[in-house]
Short mmCIF file of C-alpha atoms in Angstrom, two decimals:
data_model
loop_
_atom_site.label_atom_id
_atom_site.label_comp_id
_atom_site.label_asym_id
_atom_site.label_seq_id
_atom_site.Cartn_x
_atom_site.Cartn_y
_atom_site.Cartn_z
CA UNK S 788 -1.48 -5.41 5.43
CA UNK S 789 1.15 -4.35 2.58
CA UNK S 790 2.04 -0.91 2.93
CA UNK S 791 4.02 1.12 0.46
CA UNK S 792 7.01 -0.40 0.66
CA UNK S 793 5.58 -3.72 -0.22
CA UNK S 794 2.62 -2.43 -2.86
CA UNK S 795 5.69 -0.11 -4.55
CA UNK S 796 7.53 -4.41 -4.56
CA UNK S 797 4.45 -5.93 -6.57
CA UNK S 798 4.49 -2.62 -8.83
CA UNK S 799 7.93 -3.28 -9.83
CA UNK S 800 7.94 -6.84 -10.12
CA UNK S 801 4.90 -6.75 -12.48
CA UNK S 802 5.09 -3.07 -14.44
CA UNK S 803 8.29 -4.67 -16.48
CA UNK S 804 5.64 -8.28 -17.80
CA UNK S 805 2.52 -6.40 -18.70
CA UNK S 806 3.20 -2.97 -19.80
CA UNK S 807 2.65 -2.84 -23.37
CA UNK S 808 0.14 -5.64 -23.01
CA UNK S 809 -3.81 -5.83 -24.26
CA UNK S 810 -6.48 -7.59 -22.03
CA UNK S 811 -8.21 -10.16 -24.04
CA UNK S 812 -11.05 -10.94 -21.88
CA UNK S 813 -11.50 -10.37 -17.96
CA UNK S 814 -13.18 -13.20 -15.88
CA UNK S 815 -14.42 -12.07 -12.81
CA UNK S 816 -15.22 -15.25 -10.07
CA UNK S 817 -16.17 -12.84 -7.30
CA UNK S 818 -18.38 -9.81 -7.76
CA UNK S 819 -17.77 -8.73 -4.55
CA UNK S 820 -14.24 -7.95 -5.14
CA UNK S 821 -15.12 -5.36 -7.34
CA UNK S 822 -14.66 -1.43 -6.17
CA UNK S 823 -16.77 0.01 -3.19
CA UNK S 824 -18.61 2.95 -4.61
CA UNK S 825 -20.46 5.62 -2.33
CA UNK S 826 -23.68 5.57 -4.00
CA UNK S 827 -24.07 2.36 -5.91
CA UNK S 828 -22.29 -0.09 -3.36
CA UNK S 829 -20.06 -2.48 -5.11
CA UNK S 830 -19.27 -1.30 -9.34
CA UNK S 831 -20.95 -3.21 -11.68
CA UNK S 832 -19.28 -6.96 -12.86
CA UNK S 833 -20.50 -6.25 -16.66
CA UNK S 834 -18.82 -2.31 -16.05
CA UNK S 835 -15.97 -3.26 -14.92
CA UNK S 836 -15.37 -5.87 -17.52
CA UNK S 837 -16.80 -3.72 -20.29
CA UNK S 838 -14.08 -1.02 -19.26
CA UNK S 839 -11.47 -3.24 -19.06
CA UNK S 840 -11.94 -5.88 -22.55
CA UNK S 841 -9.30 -4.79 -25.05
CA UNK S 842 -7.58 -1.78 -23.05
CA UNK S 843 -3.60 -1.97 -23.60
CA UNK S 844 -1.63 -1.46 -19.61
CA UNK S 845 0.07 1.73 -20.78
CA UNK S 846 1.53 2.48 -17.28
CA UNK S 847 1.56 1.76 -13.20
CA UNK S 848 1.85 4.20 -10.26
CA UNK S 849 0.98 3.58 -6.42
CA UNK S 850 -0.47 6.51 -4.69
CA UNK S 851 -0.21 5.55 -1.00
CA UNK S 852 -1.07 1.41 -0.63
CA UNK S 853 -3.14 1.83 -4.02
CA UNK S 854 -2.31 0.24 -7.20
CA UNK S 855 -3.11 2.35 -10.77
CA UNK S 856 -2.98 0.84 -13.77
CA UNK S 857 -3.30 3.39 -16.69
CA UNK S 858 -5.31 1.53 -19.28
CA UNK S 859 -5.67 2.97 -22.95
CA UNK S 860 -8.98 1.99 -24.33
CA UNK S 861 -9.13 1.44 -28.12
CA UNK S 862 -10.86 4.95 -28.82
CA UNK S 863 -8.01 6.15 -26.97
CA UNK S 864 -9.74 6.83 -23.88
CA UNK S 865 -7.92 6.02 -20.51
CA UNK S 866 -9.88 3.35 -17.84
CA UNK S 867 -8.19 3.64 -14.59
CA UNK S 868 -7.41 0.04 -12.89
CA UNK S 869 -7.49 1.22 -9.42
CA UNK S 870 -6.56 -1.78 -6.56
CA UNK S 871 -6.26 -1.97 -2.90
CA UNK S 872 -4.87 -4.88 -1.54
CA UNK S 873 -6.04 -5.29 1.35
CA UNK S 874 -4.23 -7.55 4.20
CA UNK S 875 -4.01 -10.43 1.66
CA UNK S 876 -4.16 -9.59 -2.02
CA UNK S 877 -1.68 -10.40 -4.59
CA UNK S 878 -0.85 -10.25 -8.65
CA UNK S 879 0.27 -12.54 -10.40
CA UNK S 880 1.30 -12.50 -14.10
CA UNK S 881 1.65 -16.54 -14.89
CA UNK S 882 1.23 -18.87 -17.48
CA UNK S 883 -0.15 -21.51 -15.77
CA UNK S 884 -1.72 -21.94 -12.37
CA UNK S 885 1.12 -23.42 -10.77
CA UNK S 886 3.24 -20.47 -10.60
CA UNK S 887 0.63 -19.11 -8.24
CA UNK S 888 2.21 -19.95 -4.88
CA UNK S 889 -0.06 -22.05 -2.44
CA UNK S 890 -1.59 -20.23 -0.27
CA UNK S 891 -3.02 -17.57 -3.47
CA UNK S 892 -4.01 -20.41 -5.84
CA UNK S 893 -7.07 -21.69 -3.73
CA UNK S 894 -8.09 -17.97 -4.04
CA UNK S 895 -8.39 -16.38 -7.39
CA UNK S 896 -11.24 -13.96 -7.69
CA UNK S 897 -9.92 -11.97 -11.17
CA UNK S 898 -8.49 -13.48 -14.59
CA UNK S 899 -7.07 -11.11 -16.75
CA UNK S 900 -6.12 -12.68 -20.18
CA UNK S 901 -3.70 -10.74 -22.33
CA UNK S 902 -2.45 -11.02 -25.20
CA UNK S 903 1.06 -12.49 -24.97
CA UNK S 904 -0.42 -16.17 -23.85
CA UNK S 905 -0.33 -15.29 -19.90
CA UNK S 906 -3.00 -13.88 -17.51
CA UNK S 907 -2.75 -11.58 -14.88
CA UNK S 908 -4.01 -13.09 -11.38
CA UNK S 909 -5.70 -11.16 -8.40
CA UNK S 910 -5.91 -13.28 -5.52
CA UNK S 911 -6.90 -12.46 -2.04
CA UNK S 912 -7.56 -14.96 0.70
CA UNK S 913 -9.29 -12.96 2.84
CA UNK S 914 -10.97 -10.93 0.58
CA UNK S 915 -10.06 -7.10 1.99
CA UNK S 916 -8.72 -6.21 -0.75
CA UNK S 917 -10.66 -5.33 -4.31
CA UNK S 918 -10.24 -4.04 -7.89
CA UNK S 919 -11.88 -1.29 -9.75
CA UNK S 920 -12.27 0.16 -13.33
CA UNK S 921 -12.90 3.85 -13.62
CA UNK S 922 -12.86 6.73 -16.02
CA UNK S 923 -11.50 9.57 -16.06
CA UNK S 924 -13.91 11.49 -14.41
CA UNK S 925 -14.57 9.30 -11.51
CA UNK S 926 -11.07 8.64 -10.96
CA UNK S 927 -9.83 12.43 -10.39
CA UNK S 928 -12.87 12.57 -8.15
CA UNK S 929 -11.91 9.36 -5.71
CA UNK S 930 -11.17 10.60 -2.94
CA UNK S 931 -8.94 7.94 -1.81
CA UNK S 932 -6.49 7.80 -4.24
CA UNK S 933 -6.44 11.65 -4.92
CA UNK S 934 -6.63 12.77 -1.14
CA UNK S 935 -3.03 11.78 -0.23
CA UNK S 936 -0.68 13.18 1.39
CA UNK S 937 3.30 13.35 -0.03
CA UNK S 938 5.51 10.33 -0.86
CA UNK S 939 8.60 10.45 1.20
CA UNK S 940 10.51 10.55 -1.98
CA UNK S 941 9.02 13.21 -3.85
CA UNK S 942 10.98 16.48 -4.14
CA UNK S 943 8.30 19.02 -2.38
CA UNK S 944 7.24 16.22 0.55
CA UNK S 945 9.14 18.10 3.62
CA UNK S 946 7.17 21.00 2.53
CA UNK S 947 3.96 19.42 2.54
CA UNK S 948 4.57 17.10 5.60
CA UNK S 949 5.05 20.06 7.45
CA UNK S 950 2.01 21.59 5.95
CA UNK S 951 0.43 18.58 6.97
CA UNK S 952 1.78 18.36 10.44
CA UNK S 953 0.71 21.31 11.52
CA UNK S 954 -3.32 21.23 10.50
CA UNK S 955 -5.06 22.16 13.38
CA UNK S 956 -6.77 18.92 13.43
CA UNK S 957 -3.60 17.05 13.68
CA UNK S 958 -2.28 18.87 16.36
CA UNK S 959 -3.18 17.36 19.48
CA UNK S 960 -3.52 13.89 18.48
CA UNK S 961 -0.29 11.41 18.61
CA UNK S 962 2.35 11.22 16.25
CA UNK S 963 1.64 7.96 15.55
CA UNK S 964 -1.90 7.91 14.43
CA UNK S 965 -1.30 11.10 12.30
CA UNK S 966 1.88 9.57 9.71
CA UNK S 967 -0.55 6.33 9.39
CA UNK S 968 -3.26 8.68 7.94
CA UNK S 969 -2.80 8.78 3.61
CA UNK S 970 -3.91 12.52 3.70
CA UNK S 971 -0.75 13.26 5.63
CA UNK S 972 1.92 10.68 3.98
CA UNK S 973 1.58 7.90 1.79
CA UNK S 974 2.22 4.66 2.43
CA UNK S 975 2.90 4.52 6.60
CA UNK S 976 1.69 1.72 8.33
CA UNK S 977 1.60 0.32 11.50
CA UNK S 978 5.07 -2.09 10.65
CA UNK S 979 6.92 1.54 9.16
CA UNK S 980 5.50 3.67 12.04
CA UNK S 981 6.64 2.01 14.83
CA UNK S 982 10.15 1.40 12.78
CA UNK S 983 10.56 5.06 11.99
CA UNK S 984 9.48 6.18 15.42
CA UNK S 985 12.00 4.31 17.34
CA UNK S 986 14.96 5.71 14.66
CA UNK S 987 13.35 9.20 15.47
CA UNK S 988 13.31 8.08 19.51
CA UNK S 989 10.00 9.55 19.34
CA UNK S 990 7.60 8.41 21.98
CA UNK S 991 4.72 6.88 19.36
CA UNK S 992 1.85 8.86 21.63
CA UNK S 993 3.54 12.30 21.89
CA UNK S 994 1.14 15.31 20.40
CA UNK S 995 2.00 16.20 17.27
CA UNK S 996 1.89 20.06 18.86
CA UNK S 997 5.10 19.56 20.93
CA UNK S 998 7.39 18.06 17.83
CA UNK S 999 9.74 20.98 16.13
CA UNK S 1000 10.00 21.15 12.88
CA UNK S 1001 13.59 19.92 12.79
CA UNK S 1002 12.17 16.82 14.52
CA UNK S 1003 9.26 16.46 11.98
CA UNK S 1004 11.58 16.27 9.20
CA UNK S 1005 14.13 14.25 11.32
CA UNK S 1006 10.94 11.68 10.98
CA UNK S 1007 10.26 12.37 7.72
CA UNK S 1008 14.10 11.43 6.67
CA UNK S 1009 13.94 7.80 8.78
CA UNK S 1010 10.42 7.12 6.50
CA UNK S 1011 11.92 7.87 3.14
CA UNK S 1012 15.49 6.07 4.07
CA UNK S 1013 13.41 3.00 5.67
CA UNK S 1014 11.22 2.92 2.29
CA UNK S 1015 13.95 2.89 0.67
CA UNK S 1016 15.98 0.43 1.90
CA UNK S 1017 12.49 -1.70 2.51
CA UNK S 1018 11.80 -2.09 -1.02
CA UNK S 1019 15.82 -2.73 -1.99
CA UNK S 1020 14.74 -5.99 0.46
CA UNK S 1021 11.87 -7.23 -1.39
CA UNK S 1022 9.05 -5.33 1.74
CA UNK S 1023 8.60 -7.08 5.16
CA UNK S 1024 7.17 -10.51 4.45
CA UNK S 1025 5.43 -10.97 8.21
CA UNK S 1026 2.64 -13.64 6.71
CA UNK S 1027 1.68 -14.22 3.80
CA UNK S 1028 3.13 -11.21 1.61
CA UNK S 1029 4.88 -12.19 -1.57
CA UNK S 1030 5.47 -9.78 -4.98
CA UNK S 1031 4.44 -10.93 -8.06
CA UNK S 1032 6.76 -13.22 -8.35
CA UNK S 1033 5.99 -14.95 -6.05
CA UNK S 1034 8.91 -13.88 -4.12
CA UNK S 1035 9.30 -12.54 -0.23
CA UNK S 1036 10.69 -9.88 1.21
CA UNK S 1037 13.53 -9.41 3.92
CA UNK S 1038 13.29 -6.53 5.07
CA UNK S 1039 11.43 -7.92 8.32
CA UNK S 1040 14.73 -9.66 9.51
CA UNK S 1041 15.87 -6.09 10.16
CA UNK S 1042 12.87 -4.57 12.00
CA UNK S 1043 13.82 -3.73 15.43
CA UNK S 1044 10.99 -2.62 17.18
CA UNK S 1045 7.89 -4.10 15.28
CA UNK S 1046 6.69 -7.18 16.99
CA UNK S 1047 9.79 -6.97 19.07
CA UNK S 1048 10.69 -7.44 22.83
CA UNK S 1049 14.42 -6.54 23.61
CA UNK S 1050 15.48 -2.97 22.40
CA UNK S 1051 18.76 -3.15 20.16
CA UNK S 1052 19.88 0.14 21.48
CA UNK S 1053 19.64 -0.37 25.48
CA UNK S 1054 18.74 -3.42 25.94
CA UNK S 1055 15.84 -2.81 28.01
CA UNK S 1056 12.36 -4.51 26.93
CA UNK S 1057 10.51 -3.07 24.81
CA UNK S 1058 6.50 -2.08 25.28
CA UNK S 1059 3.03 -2.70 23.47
CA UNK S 1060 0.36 -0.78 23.50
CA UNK S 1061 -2.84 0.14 21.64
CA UNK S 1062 -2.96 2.77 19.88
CA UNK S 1063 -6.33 3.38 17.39
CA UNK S 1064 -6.72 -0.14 17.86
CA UNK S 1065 -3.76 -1.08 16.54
CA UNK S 1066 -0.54 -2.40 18.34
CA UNK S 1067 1.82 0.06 18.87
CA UNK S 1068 5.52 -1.20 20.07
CA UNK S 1069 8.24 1.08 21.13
CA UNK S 1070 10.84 1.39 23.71
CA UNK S 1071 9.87 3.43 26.92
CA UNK S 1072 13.94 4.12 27.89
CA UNK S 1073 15.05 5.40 23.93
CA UNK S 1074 11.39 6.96 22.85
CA UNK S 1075 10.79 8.83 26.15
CA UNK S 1076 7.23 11.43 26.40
CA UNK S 1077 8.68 15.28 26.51
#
């Protein structure tokens, strides 16, 4: 699944081709791709196009692994393209199909046409992933996007990390399963976690109760440096993630503890376990339980 270093990749490689840029017409192949909605189930295909048909792309953020798209409707309204990629989605801005790279172009599910003679792709083989269009209203009340927790980078996150950290509810549950959780900081997943964990040499299932602060922000600084220097490398291609360019990453060929078995520090081999479900890799001699 992309996490934010890889999302924050397709929002740069795509803000600079279609800010600025009207939507002609929006063709939409799979109605299930559309937003999940509480009440109502998947939104509406006529909505969403409706919404969507003549807005100008006026600007991008990512808010976790979410995509916005700030949309300017022609009464000057704002729609709010809201996307989740899911473990396989992608953008594309092309003008023909063949810029698509292989394994997207079998699955297209959304054509955006604009206005300069190119479309805007959103592909997603297996189909995790979906788009939305929302206004204002129903955007500053979904939860998902507005519920988040800090981005590493922003100037008040060590604040509110701590803040986070030390909910009463996060307490006794493992380090690990708490910086994957949005509401506590964005864009963490499992590849990041395990990264930043073993730069902290914190033991990935050690309560969040017996961290100091000093070693909470410790964390905090290996997640914003590793962003950082994640999305200087294009994100960790481990599959199938491109940008919109069709382009991988390389930050995976310096991961040293994701999907790894010899430690780079002391040599010893490194262990998997599950944690949530998930596969959790760290090194039992460097990231040893207090």
């Amino acid at each position: 699944m992309p996490e934010g270093p890889e999302v924050q990749q397709v929002l740069n490689s795509l803000e600079p081709k279609i800010m600025g840029k009207q939507i002609i017409h929006v063709e939409v192949y799979k109605p299930k791709i559309t937003i999940p909605l509480k009440s109502e189930g998947r939104q509406d295909v006529f909505m969403f196009r409706q919404r969507l048909e003549g807005a100008i792309f006026h600007s991008l953020e990512r808010r976790g692994k979410y995509l916005v798209f700030h949309c300017r409707q022609q009464n000057s309204s704002t729609i709010y393209m809201v996307s989740h990629l899911g473990m396989t989605g992608g953008f594309f801005n092309i003008t023909s199909f063949d810029q698509i790279p292989d394994q997207y172009r079998k699955h297209v599910h959304i054509i955006f046409t604009l206005n300069n003679d190119t479309q805007l792709v959103y592909s997603d083989q297996r189909r995790f992933g979906w788009v939305g269009a929302l206004t204002q209203d129903e955007y500053l009340a979904y939860e998902p996007v507005q519920n988040v927790g800090p981005d590493p980078s922003e100037p008040d996150a060590e604040l509110r990390f701590l803040e986070n950290m030390r909910k009463k509810q996060n307490m006794n549950k493992p380090i690990k399963s708490v910086i994957m959780q949005p509401l506590n900081v964005q864009g963490v997943g499992n590849i990041y976690a395990a990264e930043c964990l073993f730069l902290a040499r914190i033991h990935p299932l050690t309560p969040v109760k017996e961290l100091s602060d000093e070693k909470l922000l410790e964390l905090l600084k290996h997640i914003k440096e590793t962003f950082k220097l994640a999305i200087e490398l294009g994100g960790s291609s481990i599959r199938d993630y491109v940008n919109s360019e069709g382009k991988k990453g390389t930050f995976q060929e310096l991961h040293r503890m994701y999907n790894k078995k010899t430690c780079p520090e002391c040599g010893g081999d490194i262990e998997n376990i599950k944690i949530d479900s998930r596969s959790s890799f760290f090194c039992p001699n460097c990231q040893k339980m207090n």
